[in-house]
Short mmCIF file of C-alpha atoms (C1' of nucleotides) in Angstrom, two decimals:
data_model
loop_
_atom_site.label_atom_id
_atom_site.label_comp_id
_atom_site.label_asym_id
_atom_site.label_seq_id
_atom_site.Cartn_x
_atom_site.Cartn_y
_atom_site.Cartn_z
CA MET Z 1 0.00 0.00 0.00
CA PRO Z 2 1.37 3.38 -1.01
CA PRO Z 3 1.95 6.05 1.62
CA PHE Z 4 -1.17 7.81 0.52
CA GLU Z 5 -4.00 7.43 -1.91
CA PHE Z 6 -6.86 9.60 -3.09
CA GLN Z 7 -8.61 8.53 0.08
CA SER Z 8 -7.90 10.45 3.24
CA HIS Z 9 -5.05 9.45 5.46
CA ASP Z 10 -3.14 10.50 8.55
CA HIS Z 11 -1.49 13.57 7.16
CA ALA Z 12 0.65 14.47 10.15
CA SER Z 13 2.16 11.01 10.50
CA CYS Z 14 2.76 10.62 6.78
CA MET Z 15 4.59 13.92 6.87
CA THR Z 16 6.75 13.24 9.90
CA SER Z 17 7.67 9.78 8.67
CA ALA Z 18 8.71 11.17 5.32
CA MET Z 19 10.83 13.80 7.04
CA ARG Z 20 12.48 11.16 9.20
CA ALA Z 21 13.19 9.01 6.16
CA ALA Z 22 14.80 11.94 4.38
CA GLU Z 23 16.85 12.78 7.42
CA GLN Z 24 18.10 9.22 7.71
CA HIS Z 25 18.92 9.02 4.03
CA CYS Z 26 20.94 12.24 4.27
CA LEU Z 27 22.85 10.92 7.25
CA ASP Z 28 23.63 7.70 5.45
CA ALA Z 29 24.69 9.42 2.25
CA LYS Z 30 26.48 12.27 4.00
CA LEU Z 31 24.20 14.81 2.41
CA GLN Z 32 23.58 18.17 4.02
CA PHE Z 33 19.94 18.41 5.00
CA THR Z 34 20.08 22.17 5.51
CA PRO Z 35 17.29 24.39 6.83
CA VAL Z 36 16.24 25.57 3.37
CA ARG Z 37 16.12 22.05 2.01
CA ARG Z 38 14.30 20.78 5.06
CA ALA Z 39 11.76 23.60 4.85
CA ALA Z 40 11.20 23.03 1.13
CA LEU Z 41 10.45 19.38 1.76
CA GLU Z 42 8.13 20.22 4.65
CA ILE Z 43 6.27 22.64 2.40
CA LEU Z 44 5.85 20.05 -0.32
CA LEU Z 45 4.75 17.40 2.14
CA SER Z 46 2.15 19.75 3.57
CA GLU Z 47 0.11 19.50 0.39
CA HIS Z 48 -0.96 16.64 -1.78
CA LYS Z 49 -0.64 18.76 -4.79
CA ALA Z 50 2.08 20.12 -6.97
CA LEU Z 51 3.50 23.51 -6.09
CA GLY Z 52 5.26 25.86 -8.44
CA ALA Z 53 8.80 26.86 -7.58
CA TYR Z 54 7.61 30.39 -6.88
CA ASP Z 55 4.88 29.14 -4.55
CA ILE Z 56 7.54 27.35 -2.60
CA LEU Z 57 9.78 30.38 -2.72
CA ALA Z 58 7.00 32.51 -1.25
CA LYS Z 59 6.56 30.07 1.62
CA LEU Z 60 10.29 29.92 2.20
CA ASP Z 61 10.35 33.70 2.24
CA ALA Z 62 7.54 33.70 4.80
CA ARG Z 63 9.84 31.65 7.02
CA GLY Z 64 12.72 34.06 6.46
CA LEU Z 65 14.66 31.55 4.39
CA GLY Z 66 15.35 33.46 1.22
CA SER Z 67 13.44 35.37 -1.39
CA ALA Z 68 15.34 35.03 -4.66
CA PRO Z 69 14.44 32.30 -7.17
CA PRO Z 70 17.71 30.38 -7.03
CA VAL Z 71 17.05 29.62 -3.38
CA ALA Z 72 13.93 27.67 -4.24
CA TYR Z 73 15.33 26.11 -7.40
CA ARG Z 74 18.45 24.93 -5.63
CA ALA Z 75 16.49 23.35 -2.83
CA LEU Z 76 14.21 21.66 -5.34
CA GLU Z 77 17.15 20.47 -7.36
CA PHE Z 78 18.55 18.83 -4.26
CA LEU Z 79 15.24 17.21 -3.36
CA VAL Z 80 14.65 15.91 -6.87
CA LYS Z 81 18.19 14.68 -7.33
CA ASN Z 82 18.01 12.71 -4.12
CA GLY Z 83 14.58 11.28 -4.71
CA PHE Z 84 12.67 13.24 -2.08
CA ALA Z 85 10.57 15.09 -4.63
CA HIS Z 86 9.66 14.98 -8.30
CA LYS Z 87 8.97 17.52 -10.96
CA VAL Z 88 5.61 17.23 -12.66
CA GLU Z 89 6.44 18.19 -16.23
CA LYS Z 90 2.90 18.78 -17.31
CA LEU Z 91 2.43 21.39 -14.60
CA ASN Z 92 5.93 22.78 -14.32
CA ALA Z 93 5.54 22.10 -10.63
CA TYR Z 94 6.98 20.00 -7.85
CA VAL Z 95 5.59 17.41 -5.50
CA ALA Z 96 6.96 15.41 -2.59
CA CYS Z 97 7.85 11.84 -3.41
CA ALA Z 98 5.46 9.23 -2.14
CA HIS Z 99 7.99 6.42 -2.20
CA PRO Z 100 11.23 7.89 -0.96
CA GLY Z 101 14.23 5.68 -0.52
CA GLU Z 102 14.02 3.84 -3.78
CA THR Z 103 15.07 5.89 -6.78
CA HIS Z 104 12.55 5.58 -9.53
CA ASP Z 105 10.73 7.30 -12.35
CA PRO Z 106 7.41 8.46 -10.96
CA ALA Z 107 3.98 8.02 -12.53
CA PHE Z 108 1.37 10.59 -11.65
CA MET Z 109 -2.38 10.86 -11.71
CA ILE Z 110 -3.40 14.50 -11.58
CA CYS Z 111 -6.97 15.55 -10.84
CA THR Z 112 -7.87 18.53 -13.00
CA SER Z 113 -10.79 19.34 -10.75
CA CYS Z 114 -9.31 19.41 -7.24
CA ASP Z 115 -5.58 19.45 -8.07
CA SER Z 116 -4.87 16.44 -5.92
CA ILE Z 117 -2.11 14.27 -7.22
CA VAL Z 118 -0.99 10.76 -6.44
CA GLU Z 119 2.11 8.92 -7.41
CA ALA Z 120 1.72 5.37 -8.60
CA ALA Z 121 4.41 2.75 -8.61
CA THR Z 122 5.41 1.59 -12.08
CA ASP Z 123 8.40 0.27 -13.93
CA PRO Z 124 8.94 2.31 -17.09
CA GLN Z 125 11.05 -0.41 -18.67
CA ALA Z 126 8.11 -2.77 -18.45
CA GLY Z 127 5.17 -0.79 -19.80
CA GLN Z 128 4.20 0.13 -23.31
CA LEU Z 129 6.97 2.68 -23.53
CA GLY Z 130 9.40 -0.03 -22.51
CA ARG Z 131 8.10 -2.35 -25.17
CA ALA Z 132 8.18 0.35 -27.84
CA ALA Z 133 11.72 1.23 -26.82
CA LYS Z 134 12.82 -2.36 -27.05
CA ALA Z 135 11.30 -2.68 -30.49
CA ALA Z 136 13.02 0.50 -31.67
CA GLY Z 137 16.37 -0.29 -30.09
CA PHE Z 138 16.05 2.72 -27.83
CA GLU Z 139 17.73 2.77 -24.42
CA ILE Z 140 15.58 4.52 -21.81
CA ASN Z 141 17.35 6.57 -19.16
CA THR Z 142 14.41 8.39 -17.65
CA ALA Z 143 10.68 8.34 -18.28
CA VAL Z 144 7.81 10.71 -17.65
CA LEU Z 145 4.40 9.18 -17.06
CA GLU Z 146 1.64 11.61 -16.22
CA ALA Z 147 -2.12 11.27 -16.52
CA GLU Z 148 -4.62 14.06 -16.12
CA GLY Z 149 -8.23 13.33 -15.34
CA LEU Z 150 -10.69 13.03 -12.52
CA CYS Z 151 -9.98 11.49 -9.14
CA PRO Z 152 -12.61 9.27 -7.52
CA SER Z 153 -13.97 12.15 -5.43
CA CYS Z 154 -14.42 14.47 -8.39
CA LYS Z 155 -15.66 11.88 -10.83
CA PRO Z 156 -19.40 12.10 -11.51
CA THR Z 157 -21.07 8.98 -10.17
CA MET Y 1 5.11 0.48 -39.70
CA PRO Y 2 5.07 4.05 -38.43
CA PRO Y 3 5.61 6.95 -40.83
CA PHE Y 4 9.15 7.19 -39.65
CA GLU Y 5 11.56 5.49 -37.35
CA PHE Y 6 15.03 6.22 -36.07
CA GLN Y 7 16.25 4.79 -39.36
CA SER Y 8 16.43 7.12 -42.34
CA HIS Y 9 13.44 7.59 -44.57
CA ASP Y 10 12.17 9.60 -47.50
CA HIS Y 11 11.92 12.94 -45.87
CA ALA Y 12 10.36 14.89 -48.71
CA SER Y 13 7.58 12.40 -49.32
CA CYS Y 14 6.83 11.97 -45.63
CA MET Y 15 6.49 15.71 -45.42
CA THR Y 16 4.28 16.24 -48.43
CA SER Y 17 2.03 13.36 -47.49
CA ALA Y 18 1.61 14.77 -43.99
CA MET Y 19 0.76 18.16 -45.44
CA ARG Y 20 -1.79 16.63 -47.77
CA ALA Y 21 -3.35 14.69 -44.92
CA ALA Y 22 -3.65 17.84 -42.84
CA GLU Y 23 -5.16 19.70 -45.77
CA GLN Y 24 -7.72 17.00 -46.31
CA HIS Y 25 -8.59 16.84 -42.65
CA CYS Y 26 -9.13 20.59 -42.55
CA LEU Y 27 -11.39 20.44 -45.57
CA ASP Y 28 -13.43 17.65 -44.05
CA ALA Y 29 -13.73 19.35 -40.68
CA LYS Y 30 -14.20 22.83 -42.14
CA LEU Y 31 -11.11 24.11 -40.39
CA GLN Y 32 -9.18 27.05 -41.74
CA PHE Y 33 -5.74 25.90 -42.78
CA THR Y 34 -4.33 29.41 -42.97
CA PRO Y 35 -0.86 30.42 -44.17
CA VAL Y 36 0.53 30.76 -40.66
CA ARG Y 37 -0.80 27.38 -39.61
CA ARG Y 38 0.39 25.75 -42.78
CA ALA Y 39 3.83 27.28 -42.39
CA ALA Y 40 4.08 26.21 -38.76
CA LEU Y 41 3.30 22.64 -39.70
CA GLU Y 42 5.79 22.72 -42.56
CA ILE Y 43 8.43 23.96 -40.18
CA LEU Y 44 7.74 21.19 -37.70
CA LEU Y 45 7.71 18.56 -40.40
CA SER Y 46 11.05 19.76 -41.69
CA GLU Y 47 12.78 18.42 -38.61
CA HIS Y 48 12.55 15.22 -36.73
CA LYS Y 49 13.07 16.99 -33.53
CA ALA Y 50 11.13 19.14 -31.17
CA LEU Y 51 11.24 22.89 -31.73
CA GLY Y 52 10.55 25.55 -29.13
CA ALA Y 53 7.76 27.99 -29.81
CA TYR Y 54 10.28 30.77 -30.24
CA ASP Y 55 12.30 28.72 -32.73
CA ILE Y 56 9.16 28.34 -34.78
CA LEU Y 57 8.34 32.00 -34.34
CA ALA Y 58 11.75 32.93 -35.70
CA LYS Y 59 11.20 30.79 -38.77
CA LEU Y 60 7.74 32.23 -39.28
CA ASP Y 61 9.21 35.68 -38.98
CA ALA Y 62 11.80 34.77 -41.60
CA ARG Y 63 8.90 34.04 -43.92
CA GLY Y 64 7.25 37.33 -43.09
CA LEU Y 65 4.43 35.67 -41.21
CA GLY Y 66 4.52 37.38 -37.85
CA SER Y 67 7.00 38.15 -35.16
CA ALA Y 68 5.10 38.35 -31.86
CA PRO Y 69 4.81 35.27 -29.61
CA PRO Y 70 1.03 34.87 -29.85
CA VAL Y 71 1.37 34.21 -33.57
CA ALA Y 72 3.42 31.11 -32.93
CA TYR Y 73 1.48 29.98 -29.89
CA ARG Y 74 -1.84 30.30 -31.66
CA ALA Y 75 -0.66 28.32 -34.64
CA LEU Y 76 0.72 25.64 -32.34
CA GLU Y 77 -2.49 25.57 -30.36
CA PHE Y 78 -4.38 24.91 -33.55
CA LEU Y 79 -2.01 22.17 -34.67
CA VAL Y 80 -2.04 20.46 -31.30
CA LYS Y 81 -5.77 20.73 -30.84
CA ASN Y 82 -6.38 19.14 -34.21
CA GLY Y 83 -3.84 16.40 -33.83
CA PHE Y 84 -1.26 17.64 -36.35
CA ALA Y 85 1.36 18.25 -33.70
CA HIS Y 86 2.11 17.47 -30.08
CA LYS Y 87 3.74 19.28 -27.23
CA VAL Y 88 6.67 17.50 -25.64
CA GLU Y 89 6.26 18.45 -22.00
CA LYS Y 90 9.70 17.41 -20.94
CA LEU Y 91 11.25 19.80 -23.44
CA ASN Y 92 8.62 22.53 -23.54
CA ALA Y 93 8.75 22.06 -27.26
CA TYR Y 94 6.61 20.98 -30.16
CA VAL Y 95 6.83 18.24 -32.74
CA ALA Y 96 4.81 17.22 -35.79
CA CYS Y 97 2.54 14.28 -35.23
CA ALA Y 98 3.69 11.03 -36.78
CA HIS Y 99 0.23 9.49 -36.90
CA PRO Y 100 -2.13 12.25 -37.94
CA GLY Y 101 -5.74 11.47 -38.51
CA GLU Y 102 -6.34 9.45 -35.40
CA THR Y 103 -6.51 11.53 -32.25
CA HIS Y 104 -4.40 9.99 -29.58
CA ASP Y 105 -2.09 10.60 -26.67
CA PRO Y 106 1.44 10.40 -28.00
CA ALA Y 107 4.35 8.48 -26.52
CA PHE Y 108 7.80 9.81 -27.25
CA MET Y 109 11.33 8.51 -27.24
CA ILE Y 110 13.76 11.39 -27.12
CA CYS Y 111 17.45 10.92 -27.84
CA THR Y 112 19.47 13.09 -25.48
CA SER Y 113 22.50 12.78 -27.70
CA CYS Y 114 21.26 13.74 -31.18
CA ASP Y 115 17.85 15.27 -30.29
CA SER Y 116 15.99 13.00 -32.65
CA ILE Y 117 12.56 12.05 -31.46
CA VAL Y 118 10.11 9.39 -32.49
CA GLU Y 119 6.51 8.92 -31.60
CA ALA Y 120 5.37 5.46 -30.70
CA ALA Y 121 1.83 4.19 -30.81
CA THR Y 122 0.40 3.30 -27.43
CA ASP Y 123 -2.90 3.18 -25.65
CA PRO Y 124 -2.59 5.00 -22.33
CA GLN Y 125 -5.66 3.31 -20.93
CA ALA Y 126 -3.97 -0.03 -21.37
CA GLY Y 127 -0.49 0.43 -19.92
CA GLN Y 128 0.73 0.62 -16.38
CA LEU Y 129 -0.77 4.05 -15.93
CA GLY Y 130 -4.08 2.67 -17.09
CA ARG Y 131 -3.89 -0.17 -14.63
CA ALA Y 132 -2.91 2.12 -11.77
CA ALA Y 133 -5.76 4.44 -12.67
CA LYS Y 134 -8.24 1.63 -12.69
CA ALA Y 135 -7.06 0.45 -9.31
CA ALA Y 136 -7.32 3.95 -7.88
CA GLY Y 137 -10.67 4.75 -9.46
CA PHE Y 138 -9.09 7.52 -11.50
CA GLU Y 139 -10.53 8.52 -14.88
CA ILE Y 140 -7.81 9.42 -17.39
CA ASN Y 141 -8.52 12.20 -19.83
CA THR Y 142 -5.07 12.76 -21.23
CA ALA Y 143 -1.72 11.13 -20.68
CA VAL Y 144 1.88 12.13 -21.16
CA LEU Y 145 4.37 9.37 -21.91
CA GLU Y 146 7.91 10.49 -22.62
CA ALA Y 147 11.17 8.62 -22.41
CA GLU Y 148 14.63 10.15 -22.65
CA GLY Y 149 17.61 8.05 -23.54
CA LEU Y 150 19.77 6.97 -26.43
CA CYS Y 151 18.53 6.14 -29.90
CA PRO Y 152 20.04 3.16 -31.74
CA SER Y 153 22.49 5.38 -33.63
CA CYS Y 154 23.82 7.05 -30.50
CA LYS Y 155 23.84 3.99 -28.28
CA PRO Y 156 27.32 2.58 -27.66
CA THR Y 157 27.55 -0.80 -29.27
"C1'" DA K 1 -23.71 42.20 -53.74
"C1'" DG K 2 -24.23 43.71 -48.88
"C1'" DA K 3 -24.82 42.67 -43.96
"C1'" DT K 4 -23.23 40.34 -40.07
"C1'" DG K 5 -21.11 37.58 -36.74
"C1'" DA K 6 -17.51 34.20 -35.72
"C1'" DA K 7 -12.90 33.25 -36.31
"C1'" DA K 8 -8.27 34.65 -37.14
"C1'" DT K 9 -4.56 37.97 -36.86
"C1'" DG K 10 -1.63 42.00 -35.27
"C1'" DT K 11 0.26 44.22 -31.42
"C1'" DT K 12 1.56 45.67 -26.83
"C1'" DA K 13 2.36 44.44 -22.54
"C1'" DT K 14 3.07 41.35 -18.96
"C1'" DA K 15 2.95 36.95 -16.43
"C1'" DT K 16 5.38 32.76 -15.33
"C1'" DC K 17 9.20 29.54 -15.11
"C1'" DA K 18 14.23 29.00 -14.82
"C1'" DT K 19 19.31 29.78 -14.75
"C1'" DA K 20 23.98 32.34 -15.22
"C1'" DA K 21 27.37 34.46 -12.70
"C1'" DC K 22 29.83 35.87 -8.84
"C1'" DA K 23 30.57 37.14 -4.05
"C1'" DA K 24 30.27 35.64 0.72
"C1'" DC K 25 30.05 32.23 4.08
"C1'" DC K 26 30.70 27.91 6.68
"C1'" DC K 27 32.32 23.68 7.93
"C1'" DC K 28 35.77 20.28 7.98
"C1'" DG K 29 40.03 18.08 7.25
"C1'" DA K 30 45.20 18.70 6.29
"C1'" DT T 1 45.50 28.17 10.39
"C1'" DC T 2 44.94 27.46 5.88
"C1'" DG T 3 42.46 25.83 2.04
"C1'" DG T 4 38.77 23.86 -0.49
"C1'" DG T 5 34.23 21.99 -1.45
"C1'" DG T 6 29.69 22.80 -0.84
"C1'" DT T 7 25.99 26.00 0.32
"C1'" DT T 8 23.84 30.38 0.35
"C1'" DG T 9 22.82 35.42 -0.95
"C1'" DT T 10 22.06 38.49 -4.62
"C1'" DT T 11 21.63 40.65 -9.07
"C1'" DA T 12 20.55 40.18 -13.47
"C1'" DT T 13 18.74 37.97 -17.32
"C1'" DG T 14 16.99 34.28 -20.27
"C1'" DA T 15 13.17 31.29 -21.77
"C1'" DT T 16 8.41 30.03 -22.00
"C1'" DA T 17 3.66 31.55 -22.24
"C1'" DT T 18 -0.66 34.33 -22.03
"C1'" DA T 19 -3.95 38.50 -21.27
"C1'" DA T 20 -6.24 41.97 -23.51
"C1'" DC T 21 -7.91 44.55 -27.13
"C1'" DA T 22 -8.03 46.55 -31.84
"C1'" DT T 23 -8.38 45.12 -36.56
"C1'" DT T 24 -9.09 42.17 -40.41
"C1'" DT T 25 -10.72 38.18 -42.85
"C1'" DC T 26 -14.06 35.09 -44.23
"C1'" DA T 27 -18.14 32.06 -44.35
"C1'" DT T 28 -22.80 32.50 -44.50
"C1'" DC T 29 -27.35 34.44 -44.86
"C1'" DT T 30 -30.37 37.54 -47.02
#
DNA sequence: AGATGAAATGTTATATCATAACAACCCCGA
DNA sequence: TCGGGGTTGTTATGATATAACATTTCATCT
């Protein structure tokens, strides 16, 4: 079972456990989990939706942690590079990773009605893209899988 | 067999046939295939790679067809909406459709070495995203499938 | 042919997303 | 203490995209 689904869940505990996991990973890998980076991850975890870099920057600024774009972009770069967050290409926005620890290409389902977003577990090498790539002799390094539509709550019954 | 693959092909004929197909489709659907739109599609078809909106704008400008961003964006909007081109989200760029006629969600393989790009045929409802969506009760409207990696020509042997 | 309304275009301005470049700082190990 | 890598602060700018409104074109109806 993924850390969260479209259904409601214990937000506070999902957030603190993700923070702990990130902290541990940084210790293990000797990465600097600095205040800006920590705050950026907290901000992303606070929402189950994608936030633009400038949204995050505004929230960082509200905490007194920097007001110029590179501050936010650098923190996001760190989070994405280390698997704590992903960029949602379709939205030019960022979201906390739902399966931290493992590095992976994410697959997203984005609700166009309520902006909620969930990350599904998939293996890009295995799906249709993987098959097409194999057929074409193409070697996949990274994959983007993003679906837009209606989540169960917003879907007309 | 798709209209083109990573392998070489008859560029001129692939281009003229795509233009003819677009022309026919516009006639059938009573769409206005205006000079700007026609030129934008020609420009996209001239390359097997994704072009940024401003690249296209520059080429339109060179033909005396407009120099302000909305000119390019409106032409691209038309082409995308009617299935003659796609936006590659990962690149914020646009590419001619390889399977015009059918409306579909595209799947791309993008070579990070030579910038070539091919569009594979897939059914988003069927793949891993489709399965995840079904499991989650999510209704997919559109899907983005994009892989970056190395094409056969650029792949080390 | 002339009227008319929708669609397309031209143009200016501005919003939004992202990075280059360089100086300053901080921590840690030699 | 010195030096060096990594992080941060800051300014400036580049790249992508759209809002808003005036004007023109064009299909269609009369």
